[in-house]
Short mmCIF file of C-alpha atoms in Angstrom, two decimals:
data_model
loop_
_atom_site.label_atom_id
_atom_site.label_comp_id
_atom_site.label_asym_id
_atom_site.label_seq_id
_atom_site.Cartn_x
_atom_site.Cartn_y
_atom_site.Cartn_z
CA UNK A 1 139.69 90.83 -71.79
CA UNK A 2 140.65 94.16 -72.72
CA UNK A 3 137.79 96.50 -74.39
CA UNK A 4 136.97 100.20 -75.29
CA UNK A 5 134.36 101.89 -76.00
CA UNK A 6 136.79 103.73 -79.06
CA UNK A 7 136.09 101.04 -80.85
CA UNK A 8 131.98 100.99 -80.32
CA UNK A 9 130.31 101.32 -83.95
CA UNK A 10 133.73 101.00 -86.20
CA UNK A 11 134.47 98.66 -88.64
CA UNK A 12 137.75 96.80 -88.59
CA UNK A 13 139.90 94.31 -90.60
CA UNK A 14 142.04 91.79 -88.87
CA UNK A 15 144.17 89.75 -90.85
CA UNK A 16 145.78 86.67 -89.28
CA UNK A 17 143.95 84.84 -86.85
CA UNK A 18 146.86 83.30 -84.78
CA UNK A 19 146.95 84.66 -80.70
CA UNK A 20 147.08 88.09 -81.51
CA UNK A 21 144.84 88.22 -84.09
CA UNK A 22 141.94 86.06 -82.02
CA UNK A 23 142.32 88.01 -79.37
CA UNK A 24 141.97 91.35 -81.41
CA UNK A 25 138.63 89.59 -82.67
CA UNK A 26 137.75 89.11 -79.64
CA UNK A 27 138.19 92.28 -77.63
CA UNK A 28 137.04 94.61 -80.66
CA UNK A 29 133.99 92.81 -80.66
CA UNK A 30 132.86 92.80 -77.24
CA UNK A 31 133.43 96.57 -77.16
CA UNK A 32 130.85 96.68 -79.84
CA UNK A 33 132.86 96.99 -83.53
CA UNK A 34 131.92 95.15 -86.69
CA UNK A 35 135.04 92.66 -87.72
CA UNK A 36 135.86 91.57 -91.36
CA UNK A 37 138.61 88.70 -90.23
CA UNK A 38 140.40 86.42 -92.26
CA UNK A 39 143.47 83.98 -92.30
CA UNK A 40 144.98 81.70 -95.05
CA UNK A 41 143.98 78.40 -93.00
CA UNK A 42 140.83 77.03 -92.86
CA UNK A 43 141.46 75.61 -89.99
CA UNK A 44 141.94 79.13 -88.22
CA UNK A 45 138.94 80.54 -89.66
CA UNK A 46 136.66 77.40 -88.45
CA UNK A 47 138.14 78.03 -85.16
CA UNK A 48 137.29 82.06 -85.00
CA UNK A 49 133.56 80.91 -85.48
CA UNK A 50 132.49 79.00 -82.92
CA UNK A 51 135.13 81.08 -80.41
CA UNK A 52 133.64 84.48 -80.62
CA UNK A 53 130.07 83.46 -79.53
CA UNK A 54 128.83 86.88 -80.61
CA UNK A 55 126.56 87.98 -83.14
CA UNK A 56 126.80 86.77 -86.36
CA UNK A 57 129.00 85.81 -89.08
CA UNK A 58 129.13 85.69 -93.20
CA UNK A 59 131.87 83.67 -94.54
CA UNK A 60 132.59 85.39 -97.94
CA UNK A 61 132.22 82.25 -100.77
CA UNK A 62 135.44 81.32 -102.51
CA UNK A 63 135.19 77.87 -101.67
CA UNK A 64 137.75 78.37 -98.52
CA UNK A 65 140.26 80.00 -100.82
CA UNK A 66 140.45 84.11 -101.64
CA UNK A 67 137.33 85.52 -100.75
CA UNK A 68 135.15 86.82 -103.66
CA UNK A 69 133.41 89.64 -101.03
CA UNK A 70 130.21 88.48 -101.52
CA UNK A 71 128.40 87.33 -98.44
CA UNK A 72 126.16 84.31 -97.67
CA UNK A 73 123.34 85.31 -95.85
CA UNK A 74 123.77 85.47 -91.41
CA UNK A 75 124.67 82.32 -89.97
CA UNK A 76 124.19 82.85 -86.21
CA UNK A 77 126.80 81.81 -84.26
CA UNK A 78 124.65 81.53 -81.03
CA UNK A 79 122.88 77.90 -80.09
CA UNK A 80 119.85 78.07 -77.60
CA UNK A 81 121.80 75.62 -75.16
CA UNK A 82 124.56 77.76 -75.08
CA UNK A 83 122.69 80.00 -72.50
CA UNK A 84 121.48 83.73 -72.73
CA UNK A 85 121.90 85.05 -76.36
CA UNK A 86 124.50 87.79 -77.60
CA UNK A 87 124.27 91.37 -77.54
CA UNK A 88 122.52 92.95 -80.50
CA UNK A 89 125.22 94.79 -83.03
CA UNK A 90 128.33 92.76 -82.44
CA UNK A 91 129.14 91.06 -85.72
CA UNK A 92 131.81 89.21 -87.40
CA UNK A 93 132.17 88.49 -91.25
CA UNK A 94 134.96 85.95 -92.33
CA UNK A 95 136.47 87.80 -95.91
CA UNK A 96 139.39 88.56 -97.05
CA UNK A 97 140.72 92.46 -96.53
CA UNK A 98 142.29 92.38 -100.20
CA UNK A 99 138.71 91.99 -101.39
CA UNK A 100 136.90 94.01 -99.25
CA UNK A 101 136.32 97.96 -99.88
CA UNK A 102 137.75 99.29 -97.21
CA UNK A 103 136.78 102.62 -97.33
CA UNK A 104 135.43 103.86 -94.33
CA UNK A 105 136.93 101.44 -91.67
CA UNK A 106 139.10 102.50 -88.81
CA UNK A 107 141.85 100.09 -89.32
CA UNK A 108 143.40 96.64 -90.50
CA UNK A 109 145.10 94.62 -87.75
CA UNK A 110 147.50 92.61 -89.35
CA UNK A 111 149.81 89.79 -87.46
CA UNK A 112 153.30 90.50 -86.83
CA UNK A 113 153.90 87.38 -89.07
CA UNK A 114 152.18 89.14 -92.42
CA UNK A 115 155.24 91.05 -94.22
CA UNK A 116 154.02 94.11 -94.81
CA UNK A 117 156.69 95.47 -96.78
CA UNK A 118 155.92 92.97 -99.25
CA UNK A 119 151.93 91.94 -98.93
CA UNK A 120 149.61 93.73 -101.20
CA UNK A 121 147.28 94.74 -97.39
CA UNK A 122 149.76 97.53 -97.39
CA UNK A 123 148.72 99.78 -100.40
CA UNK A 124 145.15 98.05 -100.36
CA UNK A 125 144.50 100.01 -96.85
CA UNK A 126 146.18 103.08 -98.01
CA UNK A 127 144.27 103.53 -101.18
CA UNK A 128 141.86 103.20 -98.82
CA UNK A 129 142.95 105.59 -96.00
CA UNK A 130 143.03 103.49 -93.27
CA UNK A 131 146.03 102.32 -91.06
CA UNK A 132 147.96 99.34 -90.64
CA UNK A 133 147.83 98.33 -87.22
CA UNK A 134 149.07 95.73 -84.46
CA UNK A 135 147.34 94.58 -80.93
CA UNK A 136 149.82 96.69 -79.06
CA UNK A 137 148.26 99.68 -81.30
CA UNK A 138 144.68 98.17 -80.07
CA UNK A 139 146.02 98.74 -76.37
CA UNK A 140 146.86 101.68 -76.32
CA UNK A 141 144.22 103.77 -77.41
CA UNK A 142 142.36 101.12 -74.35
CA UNK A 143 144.80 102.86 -72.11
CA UNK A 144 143.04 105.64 -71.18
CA UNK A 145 139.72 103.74 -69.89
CA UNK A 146 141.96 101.53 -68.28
CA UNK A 147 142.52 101.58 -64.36
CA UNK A 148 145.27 103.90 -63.58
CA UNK A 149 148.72 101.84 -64.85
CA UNK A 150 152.38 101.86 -66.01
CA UNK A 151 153.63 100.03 -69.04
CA UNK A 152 157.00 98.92 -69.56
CA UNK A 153 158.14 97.94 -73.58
CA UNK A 154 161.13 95.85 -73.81
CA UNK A 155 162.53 95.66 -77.71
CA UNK A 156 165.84 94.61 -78.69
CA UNK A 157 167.41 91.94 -81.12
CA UNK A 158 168.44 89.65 -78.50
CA UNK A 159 167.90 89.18 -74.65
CA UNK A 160 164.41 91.02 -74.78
CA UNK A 161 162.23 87.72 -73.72
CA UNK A 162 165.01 87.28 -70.85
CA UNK A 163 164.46 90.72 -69.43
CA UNK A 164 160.84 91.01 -70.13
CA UNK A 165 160.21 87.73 -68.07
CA UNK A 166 162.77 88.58 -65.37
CA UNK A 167 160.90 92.46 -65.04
CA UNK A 168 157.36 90.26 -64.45
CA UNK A 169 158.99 88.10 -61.97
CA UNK A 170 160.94 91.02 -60.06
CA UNK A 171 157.04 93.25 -59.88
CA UNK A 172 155.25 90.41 -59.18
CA UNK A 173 157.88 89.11 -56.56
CA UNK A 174 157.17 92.79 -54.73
CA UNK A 175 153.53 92.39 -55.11
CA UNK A 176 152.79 94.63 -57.54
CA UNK A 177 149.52 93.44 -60.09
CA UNK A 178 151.76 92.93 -63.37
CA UNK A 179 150.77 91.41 -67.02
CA UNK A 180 153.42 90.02 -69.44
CA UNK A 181 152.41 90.10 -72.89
CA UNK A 182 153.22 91.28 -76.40
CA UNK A 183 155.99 89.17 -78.30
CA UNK A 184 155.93 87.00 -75.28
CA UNK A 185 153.09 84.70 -73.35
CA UNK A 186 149.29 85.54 -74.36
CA UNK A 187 148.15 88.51 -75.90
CA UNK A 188 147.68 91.84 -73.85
CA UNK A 189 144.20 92.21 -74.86
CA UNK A 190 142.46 88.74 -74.18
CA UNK A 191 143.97 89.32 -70.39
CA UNK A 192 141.94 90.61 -67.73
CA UNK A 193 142.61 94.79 -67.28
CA UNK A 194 144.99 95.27 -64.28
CA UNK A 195 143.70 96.97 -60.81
CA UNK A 196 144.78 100.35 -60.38
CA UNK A 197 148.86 100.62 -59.71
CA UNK A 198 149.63 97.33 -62.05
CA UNK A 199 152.17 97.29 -64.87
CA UNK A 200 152.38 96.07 -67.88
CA UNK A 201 154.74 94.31 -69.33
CA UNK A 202 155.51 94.13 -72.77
CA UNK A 203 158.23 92.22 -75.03
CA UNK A 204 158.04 94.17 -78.25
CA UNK A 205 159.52 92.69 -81.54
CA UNK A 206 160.38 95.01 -84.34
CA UNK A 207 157.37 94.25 -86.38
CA UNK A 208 155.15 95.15 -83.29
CA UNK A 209 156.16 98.96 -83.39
CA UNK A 210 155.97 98.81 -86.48
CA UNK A 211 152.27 98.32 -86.21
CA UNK A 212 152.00 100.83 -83.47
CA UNK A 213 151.40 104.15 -83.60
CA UNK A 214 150.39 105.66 -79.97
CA UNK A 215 152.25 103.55 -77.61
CA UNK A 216 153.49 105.66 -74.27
CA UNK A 217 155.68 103.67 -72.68
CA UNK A 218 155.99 104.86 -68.90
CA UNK A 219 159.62 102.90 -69.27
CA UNK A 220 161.06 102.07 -72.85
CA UNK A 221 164.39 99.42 -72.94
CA UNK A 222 166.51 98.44 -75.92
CA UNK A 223 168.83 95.82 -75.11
CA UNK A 224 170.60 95.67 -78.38
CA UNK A 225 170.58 95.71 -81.88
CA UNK A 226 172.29 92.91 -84.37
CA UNK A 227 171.36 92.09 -87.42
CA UNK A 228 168.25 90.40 -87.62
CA UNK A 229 164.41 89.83 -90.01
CA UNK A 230 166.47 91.46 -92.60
CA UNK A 231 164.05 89.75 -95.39
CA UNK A 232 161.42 92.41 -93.52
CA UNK A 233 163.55 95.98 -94.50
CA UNK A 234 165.23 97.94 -96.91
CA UNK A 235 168.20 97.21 -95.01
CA UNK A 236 169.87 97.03 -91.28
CA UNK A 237 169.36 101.19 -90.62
CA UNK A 238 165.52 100.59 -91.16
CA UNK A 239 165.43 97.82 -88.84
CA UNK A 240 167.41 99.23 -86.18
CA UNK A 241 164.99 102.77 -87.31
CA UNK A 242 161.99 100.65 -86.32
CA UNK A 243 163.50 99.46 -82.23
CA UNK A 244 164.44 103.37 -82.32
CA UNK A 245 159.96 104.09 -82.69
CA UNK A 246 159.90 102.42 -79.15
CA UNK A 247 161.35 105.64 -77.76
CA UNK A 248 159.85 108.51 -80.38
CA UNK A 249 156.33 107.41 -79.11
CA UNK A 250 157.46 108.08 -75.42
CA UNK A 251 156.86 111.68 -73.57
CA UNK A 252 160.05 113.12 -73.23
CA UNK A 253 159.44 112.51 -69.28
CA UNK A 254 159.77 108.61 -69.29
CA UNK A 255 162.46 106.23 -68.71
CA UNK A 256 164.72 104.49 -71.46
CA UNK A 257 166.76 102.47 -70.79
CA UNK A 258 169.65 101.30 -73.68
CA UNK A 259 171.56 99.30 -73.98
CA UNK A 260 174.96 100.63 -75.74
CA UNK A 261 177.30 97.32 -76.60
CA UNK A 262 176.62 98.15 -80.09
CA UNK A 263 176.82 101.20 -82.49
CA UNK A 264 172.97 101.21 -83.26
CA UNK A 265 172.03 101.33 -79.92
CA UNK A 266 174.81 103.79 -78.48
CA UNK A 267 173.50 106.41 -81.44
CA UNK A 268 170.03 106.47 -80.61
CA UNK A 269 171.25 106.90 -77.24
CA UNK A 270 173.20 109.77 -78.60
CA UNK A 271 169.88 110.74 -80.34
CA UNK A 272 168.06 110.74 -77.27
CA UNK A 273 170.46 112.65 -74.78
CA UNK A 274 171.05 115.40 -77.42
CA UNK A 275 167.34 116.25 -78.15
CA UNK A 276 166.88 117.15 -74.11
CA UNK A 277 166.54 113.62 -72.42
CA UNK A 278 169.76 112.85 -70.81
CA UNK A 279 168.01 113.33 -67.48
CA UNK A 280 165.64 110.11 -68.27
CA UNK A 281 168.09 108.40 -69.72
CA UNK A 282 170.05 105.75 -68.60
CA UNK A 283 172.91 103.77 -70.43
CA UNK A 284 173.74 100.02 -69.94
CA UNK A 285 177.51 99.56 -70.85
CA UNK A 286 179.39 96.38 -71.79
CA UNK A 287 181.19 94.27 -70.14
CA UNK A 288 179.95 95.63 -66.40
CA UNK A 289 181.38 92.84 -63.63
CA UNK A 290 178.53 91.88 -61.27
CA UNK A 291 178.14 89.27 -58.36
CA UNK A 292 175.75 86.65 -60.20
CA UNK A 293 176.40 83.96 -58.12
CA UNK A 294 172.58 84.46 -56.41
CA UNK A 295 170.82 84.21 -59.51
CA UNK A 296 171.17 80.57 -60.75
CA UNK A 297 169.04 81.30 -63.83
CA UNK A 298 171.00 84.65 -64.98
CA UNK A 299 174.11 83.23 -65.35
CA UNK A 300 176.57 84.64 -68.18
CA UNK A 301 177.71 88.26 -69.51
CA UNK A 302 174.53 88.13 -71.63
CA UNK A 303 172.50 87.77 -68.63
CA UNK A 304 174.24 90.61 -66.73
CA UNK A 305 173.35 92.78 -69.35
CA UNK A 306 169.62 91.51 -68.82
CA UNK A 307 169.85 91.90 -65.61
CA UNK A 308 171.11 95.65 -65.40
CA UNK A 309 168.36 96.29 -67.56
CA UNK A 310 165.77 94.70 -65.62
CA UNK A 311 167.03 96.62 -62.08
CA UNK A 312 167.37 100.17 -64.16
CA UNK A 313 163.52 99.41 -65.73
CA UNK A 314 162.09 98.23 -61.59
CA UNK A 315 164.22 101.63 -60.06
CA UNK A 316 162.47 104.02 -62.68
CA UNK A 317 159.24 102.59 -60.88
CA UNK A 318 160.68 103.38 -57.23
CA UNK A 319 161.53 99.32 -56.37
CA UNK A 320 163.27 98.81 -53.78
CA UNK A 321 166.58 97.24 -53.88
CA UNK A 322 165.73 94.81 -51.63
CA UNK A 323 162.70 93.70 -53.99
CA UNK A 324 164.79 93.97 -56.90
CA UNK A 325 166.96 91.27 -55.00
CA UNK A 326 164.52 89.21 -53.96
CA UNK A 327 163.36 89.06 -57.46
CA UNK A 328 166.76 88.39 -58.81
CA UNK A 329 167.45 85.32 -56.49
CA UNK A 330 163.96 83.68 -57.28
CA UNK A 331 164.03 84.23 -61.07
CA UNK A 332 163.45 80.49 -62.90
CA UNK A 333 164.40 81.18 -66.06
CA UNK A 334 162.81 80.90 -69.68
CA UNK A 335 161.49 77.88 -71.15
CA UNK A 336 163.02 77.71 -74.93
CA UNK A 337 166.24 79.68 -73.65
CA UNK A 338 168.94 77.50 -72.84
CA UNK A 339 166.72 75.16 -70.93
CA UNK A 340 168.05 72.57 -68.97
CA UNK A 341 165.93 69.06 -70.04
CA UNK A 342 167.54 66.69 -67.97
CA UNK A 343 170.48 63.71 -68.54
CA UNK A 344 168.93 61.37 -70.61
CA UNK A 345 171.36 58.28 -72.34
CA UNK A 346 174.40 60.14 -69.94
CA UNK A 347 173.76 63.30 -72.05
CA UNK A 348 172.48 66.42 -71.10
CA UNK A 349 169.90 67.81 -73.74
CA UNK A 350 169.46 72.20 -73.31
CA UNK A 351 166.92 73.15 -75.50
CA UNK A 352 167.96 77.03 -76.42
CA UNK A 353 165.35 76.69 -79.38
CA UNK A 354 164.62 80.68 -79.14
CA UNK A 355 167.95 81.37 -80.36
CA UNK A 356 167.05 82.39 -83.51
CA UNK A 357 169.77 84.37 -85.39
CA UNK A 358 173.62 83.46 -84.67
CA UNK A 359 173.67 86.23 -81.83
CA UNK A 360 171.52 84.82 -79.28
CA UNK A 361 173.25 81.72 -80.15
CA UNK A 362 176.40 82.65 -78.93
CA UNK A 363 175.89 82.26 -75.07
CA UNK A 364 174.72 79.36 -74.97
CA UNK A 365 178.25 77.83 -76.99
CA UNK A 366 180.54 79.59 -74.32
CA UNK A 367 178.29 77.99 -71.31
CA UNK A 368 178.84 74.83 -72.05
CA UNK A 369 181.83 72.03 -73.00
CA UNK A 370 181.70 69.01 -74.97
CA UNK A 371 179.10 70.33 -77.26
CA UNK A 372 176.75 68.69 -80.00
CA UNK A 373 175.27 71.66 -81.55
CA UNK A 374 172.13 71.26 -83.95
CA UNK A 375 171.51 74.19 -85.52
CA UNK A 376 169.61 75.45 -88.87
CA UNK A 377 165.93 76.39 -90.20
CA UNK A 378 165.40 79.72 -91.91
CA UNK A 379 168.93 81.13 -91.93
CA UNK A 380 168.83 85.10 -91.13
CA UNK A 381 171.93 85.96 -92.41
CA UNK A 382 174.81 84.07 -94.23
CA UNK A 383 177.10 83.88 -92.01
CA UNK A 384 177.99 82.72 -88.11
CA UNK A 385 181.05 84.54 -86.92
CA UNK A 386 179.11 86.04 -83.78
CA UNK A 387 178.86 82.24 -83.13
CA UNK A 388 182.76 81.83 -83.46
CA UNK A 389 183.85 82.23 -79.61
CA UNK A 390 182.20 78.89 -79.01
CA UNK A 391 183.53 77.17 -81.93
CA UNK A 392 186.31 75.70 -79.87
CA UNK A 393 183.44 73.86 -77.24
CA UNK A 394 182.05 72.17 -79.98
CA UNK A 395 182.57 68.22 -80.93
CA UNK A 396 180.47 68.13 -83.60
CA UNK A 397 177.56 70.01 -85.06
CA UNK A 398 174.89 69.03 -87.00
CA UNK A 399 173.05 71.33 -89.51
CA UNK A 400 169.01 71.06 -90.36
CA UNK A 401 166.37 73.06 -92.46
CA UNK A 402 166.80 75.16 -95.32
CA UNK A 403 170.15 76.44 -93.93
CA UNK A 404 171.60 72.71 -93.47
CA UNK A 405 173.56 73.34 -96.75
CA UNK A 406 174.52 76.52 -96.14
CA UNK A 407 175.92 76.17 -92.12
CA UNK A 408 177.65 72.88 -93.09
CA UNK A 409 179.52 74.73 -95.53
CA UNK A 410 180.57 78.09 -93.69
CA UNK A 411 181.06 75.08 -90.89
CA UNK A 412 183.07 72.43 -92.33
CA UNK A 413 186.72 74.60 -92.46
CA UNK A 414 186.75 74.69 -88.61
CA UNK A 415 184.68 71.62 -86.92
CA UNK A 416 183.23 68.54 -87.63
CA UNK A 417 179.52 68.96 -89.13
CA UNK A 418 176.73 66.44 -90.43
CA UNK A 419 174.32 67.80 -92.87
CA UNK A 420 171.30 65.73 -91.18
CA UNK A 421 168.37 68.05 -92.16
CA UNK A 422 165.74 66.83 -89.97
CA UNK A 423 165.12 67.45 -85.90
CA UNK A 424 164.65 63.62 -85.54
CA UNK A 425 167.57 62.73 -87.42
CA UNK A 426 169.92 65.29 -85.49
CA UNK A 427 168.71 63.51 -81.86
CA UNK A 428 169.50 59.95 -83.61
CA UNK A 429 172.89 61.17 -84.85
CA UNK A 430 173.92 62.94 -81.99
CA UNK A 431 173.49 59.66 -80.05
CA UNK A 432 175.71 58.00 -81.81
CA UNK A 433 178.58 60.49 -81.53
CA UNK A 434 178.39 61.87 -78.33
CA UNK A 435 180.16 60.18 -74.88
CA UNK A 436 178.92 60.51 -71.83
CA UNK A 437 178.78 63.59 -70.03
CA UNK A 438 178.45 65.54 -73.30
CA UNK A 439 175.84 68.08 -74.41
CA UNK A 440 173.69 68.07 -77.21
CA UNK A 441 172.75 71.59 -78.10
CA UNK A 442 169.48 72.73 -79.81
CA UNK A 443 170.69 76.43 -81.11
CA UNK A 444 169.60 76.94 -84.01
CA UNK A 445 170.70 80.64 -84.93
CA UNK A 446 167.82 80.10 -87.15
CA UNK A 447 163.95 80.92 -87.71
CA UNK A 448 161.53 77.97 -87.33
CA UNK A 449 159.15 78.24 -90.27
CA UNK A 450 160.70 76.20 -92.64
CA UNK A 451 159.51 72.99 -90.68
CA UNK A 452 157.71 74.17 -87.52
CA UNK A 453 155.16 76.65 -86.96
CA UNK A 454 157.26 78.83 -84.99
CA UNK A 455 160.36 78.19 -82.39
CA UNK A 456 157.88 77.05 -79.28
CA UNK A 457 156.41 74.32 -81.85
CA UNK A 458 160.55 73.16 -82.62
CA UNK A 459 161.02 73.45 -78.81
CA UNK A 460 158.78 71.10 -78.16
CA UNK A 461 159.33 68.75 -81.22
CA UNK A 462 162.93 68.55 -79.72
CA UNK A 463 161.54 67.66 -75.87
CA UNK A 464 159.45 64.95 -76.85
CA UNK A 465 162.10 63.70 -78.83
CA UNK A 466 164.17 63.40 -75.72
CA UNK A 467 161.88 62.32 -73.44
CA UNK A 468 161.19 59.75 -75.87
CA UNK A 469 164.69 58.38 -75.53
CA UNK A 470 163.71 56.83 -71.98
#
């Protein structure tokens, strides 16, 4: 676990209690802070409880719903059996920031997932004067009582988890000490700190920088920016204004890396080289040909793209090329991204559940023939032309979620579509369609939450539906 002693004697808020927001829990209060936590779900706040093992805690009455800020009296969280007690002055208190005063504490974490431009924590905290901030804010103030590191933030609409994985795999490969975290794997501060030389790895979505403030990246990459969590800004300049944060934090020193297939990117490259950093710079054009017949699991223009980034991020730390190789030959792929599950019923199933807007969709339509594409959930946008290239590999698709309506519609004019709504239903209908040697295609060019907690939950929903069909 990550600690600091910046955070000995402060109180903090941390709304959410998912990964991040345990782990923030967790870290601020072994370095000694008082915590006012809360989440929505009961079940989440049970569960912060009993994991902390420190101090004490107040749960705020309300009867489990808003909390009223009035405390019970300490409840300790420490059994006898449990072994040596905990260290005096590390508390928790279950309450809700909203009715908390606020005045006085050093920050609110909030969760990626809470909408700030629309939740009332926002003016709450700055009535109060205190920031709205993220783990990755949390980790970098850490930084500086950390061993001596690099970090590495990958951001970008599409093709970030790719690279950020394949970046891990290429240091680690070489033997460098290296932690992936951020948007991607478990959180950056419940891992163990990093010997002196690591790297850090971090996938950084747009809400993330959002939330951070201080964040020196020794090596900043944007692979791209499409339109994307549009519900989240006051338009597409903001959000692409938010991926362009990544690099205004940076000394004017460090690496970044862009990618320039699209006009938001190329400008802030623009941006970049014309305020003085055209020497750190460096530019990943479109359409570059490369040999990618040694990497089985970076196959398609997409993944060139990836890949480019990944060998410009590993050069800025003086990689070899021969490690960089190595790396790129031995890299296994994402789970969730076009994922290979097998032949089951003479079918091949690819779960490519990650895809979440019609972008990152897009690859996986042209990499395959004889398609059955489910697709749907929380539609992003209202449209799917960047999915139109793969139209023509399609046999049938079948739409699900609160977009099922919507993509069977825009659908219908150019290929055969089922409005099935459900996972479960699209497996079942998709078996009775498709001939052998077909594919049926999770893509879903959509978010998860209107039935699954997020797209790892509908990921695996979808696997044990086909390994169910044995």
């Amino acid at each position: 676990m990550i600690t600091s002693t910046t955070w000995s004697g402060k109180r903090y808020a941390v709304l959410g209690l998912a990964r991040s927001g345990q782990a923030s829990v967790a870290a601020l209060l072994a370095s000694g802070a008082e915590v006012v936590a809360w989440d929505n779900s009961e079940e989440r706040r049970d569960q912060i409880l009993p994991g902390t093992g420190r101090g004490t805690a107040r749960e705020a009455s309300g009867g489990g719903g808003a909390a009223s800020g009035a405390a019970l009296p300490h409840t300790p969280l420490h059994q006898p059996a449990a072994g040596p007690p905990p260290r005096a002055g590390e508390e928790l208190t279950l309450a809700d920031p909203l009715e908390t005063d606020l005045n006085g504490f050093a920050g609110v974490i909030v969760s990626p997932g809470v909408p700030i431009n629309r939740h009332p924590i926002a003016a709450h905290a700055a009535a109060a004067g205190v920031p709205l901030i993220g783990d990755i804010e949390l980790f970098a103030q850490a930084r500086a009582e950390l061993p001596a590191h690099k970090v590495i933030g990958i951001t970008g609409t599409n093709g970030k988890s790719t690279t950020t994985a394949l970046i891990h795999h290429i240091l680690a490969s070489a033997g460098i000490p290296a932690r992936m975290g951020g948007n991607i794997g478990l959180p950056i501060l419940g891992q163990e700190p990093l010997p002196e030389g690591g790297v850090y790895v971090l996938e950084l979505s747009s809400y993330q920088i959002d939330l951070t403030q201080s964040l020196d990246c020794d090596v900043a990459v944007l692979t791209n920016i499409t339109p994307d969590h549009l519900d989240r800004y006051d338009g597409f300049d903001a959000y692409a204004a938010s991926k362009a944060r990544l690099f205004a934090m940076q000394s004017p020193d460090h690496a970044a890396i862009i990618g320039i297939g699209d006009i938001p990117s190329a400008n802030i490259a623009r941006e970049l080289a014309t305020s003085g950093r055209s020497e750190a710079l460096t530019k990943i054009a479109p359409g570059v040909c490369m040999d990618q017949s040694r990497w089985p699991a970076l196959q398609g223009p997409h993944n060139a793209q990836n890949a480019l980034a990944a060998i410009a991020a590993c050069e800025a730390l003086g990689l070899s090329n021969e490690a960089i190789d190595a790396g790129l030959a031995s890299f296994p792929g994402l789970p969730h991204r076009m994922e290979r599950l097998g032949v089951h019923k003479g079918l091949l199933w690819v779960n490519d559940s990650k895809a979440t807007n019609p972008t990152s969709t897009a690859p996986a339509l042209q990499a395959f023939g004889r398609i059955h594409w489910i697709l749907g959930g929380q539609a992003k946008t209202d449209d799917l032309e960047a999915c139109r290239p793969g139209f023509a590999n399609v046999v049938q698709a079948y739409t699900i979620g609160e977009a099922a309506e919507l993509f069977e519609t825009l659908l219908r004019p150019e290929i055969p579509v089922a409005r099935v709504d459900t996972l479960d239903a699209a497996v079942q209908a998709a078996l009775t369609v498709a001939q052998p040697g077909d594919t049926v295609l999770l893509s879903p060019a959509c978010a998860s939450f209107d039935q699954f907690r997020d797209f790892e939950a509908r990921s695996d929903a979808f696997r044990a539906l086909v390994e169910g069909l044995e």
